[in-house]
Amino acid sequence: MTEVRHDWTKEEISEIYHTPLLDLIYKAATIHRENKDYSEVQISSLISVKTGGCPEDCAYCPQAARFQTGVNVHAILPKNEVVAAAQKAKAGGASRLCMGAAWREVRDNRDFDKVIEMVKAVNELDMEVCCTLGMLNEQQAQRLADAGLYAYNHNLDTSEEDYKRIITTRTYDDRLNTIENVRKAKITVCSGGIIGLGETVEDRISMLKTLSNMAKHPESVPVNALVPVQGTPLADQPRVSVWDMVRMIATARIIMPRTQVRLSAGRTEMSTVEQALCFMAGASSIFAGEKLLTTPNPSFDEDMAMFELLGLTPRKAFKNGRPNQVKEVEETTAY
């Protein structure tokens, strides 16, 4: 079983990242097989429960109110629509539903009350429930935990050094504080980043260092390729190379061996062969369903056909326990 470390240096991570590609994939694949059933993939589905009108200025985001991206602002969805979307996702093979709201932070109001009711309702469908709602305090995190929330997503997006170039309406410490509040509530953490923002390789390595040196590694680390959207400041960014995705996934797998590394946004631009390389390099989770909040994503049918071709199987929900009794992913045993 691979040793779990929390003291990685930038130099060590850089050396791994720059390993000759075939050697890097081989090393990551070996660690992947040592620590879990490599053919098992956790499938999540993502739904926007409140769309557009966000006051933040995230340079990649079509939901920022200050950018003209053609995204229509929608108030929070009724619970029955969310439950119907969850049922559809479950029928398609998903074991987790992630609900996203275009908020800067959670506010203690009726909309948050509605989200709490959504969490309870989806949890009753025997699905893991994840939320991404922006910043939240300790009390709000505990309230989500009490409702049965399984995971909370709060991405770092990029390195601390690069952060102000991408977002000015909150700080890197704001991100880290929210993750700490999630941990205190004993909710599992989903936190990763986006590549293709115009960042340097050093920025990618710095972000991975922050994630891997947390006192407890995130249970899920999404690796997103930027999906450029017209109207955002990053609309003209070139497509991320599959080799960059493979390097990020493989490096994350090596330095965080028990974590679910998620092949996230950008899959619509990837062929089955390219996605297969990512799975070989250590990806063990995907988002499935036609949309990721407001951007396109492969359909469930396409993904199930790919799973059959590659010999992959969907991970069952609650493998590590139910929300009120989640086993902390032991860092001395396989996840």
Coordinates of N, CA and C in Angstrom, one line a residue, residues 9 11 17 52 82 149 162 167 188 249:
T9 N 7.1 18.8 -1.5 CA 7.6 20.0 -1.9 C 7.3 20.3 -3.3
E11 N 9.4 21.0 -5.5 CA 10.5 20.4 -6.3 C 10.1 18.9 -6.5
Y17 N 5.7 15.6 -12.1 CA 5.0 16.1 -13.2 C 5.8 16.1 -14.5
G52 N -26.9 31.8 -12.8 CA -26.6 33.1 -13.3 C -26.8 34.2 -12.2
V82 N -35.6 19.1 -8.9 CA -34.3 18.6 -8.5 C -34.4 17.1 -8.2
L149 N -25.7 16.0 4.0 CA -24.8 16.3 2.9 C -23.6 15.3 3.0
D162 N -1.3 32.8 -8.6 CA -2.0 33.2 -9.8 C -3.4 33.6 -9.6
I167 N -9.5 35.8 -10.2 CA -10.6 36.2 -9.3 C -10.1 37.3 -8.4
T188 N -17.3 15.4 3.6 CA -16.2 15.1 2.7 C -15.9 16.3 1.8
I249 N -3.6 14.6 -13.9 CA -4.2 13.5 -13.3 C -3.2 12.5 -12.7

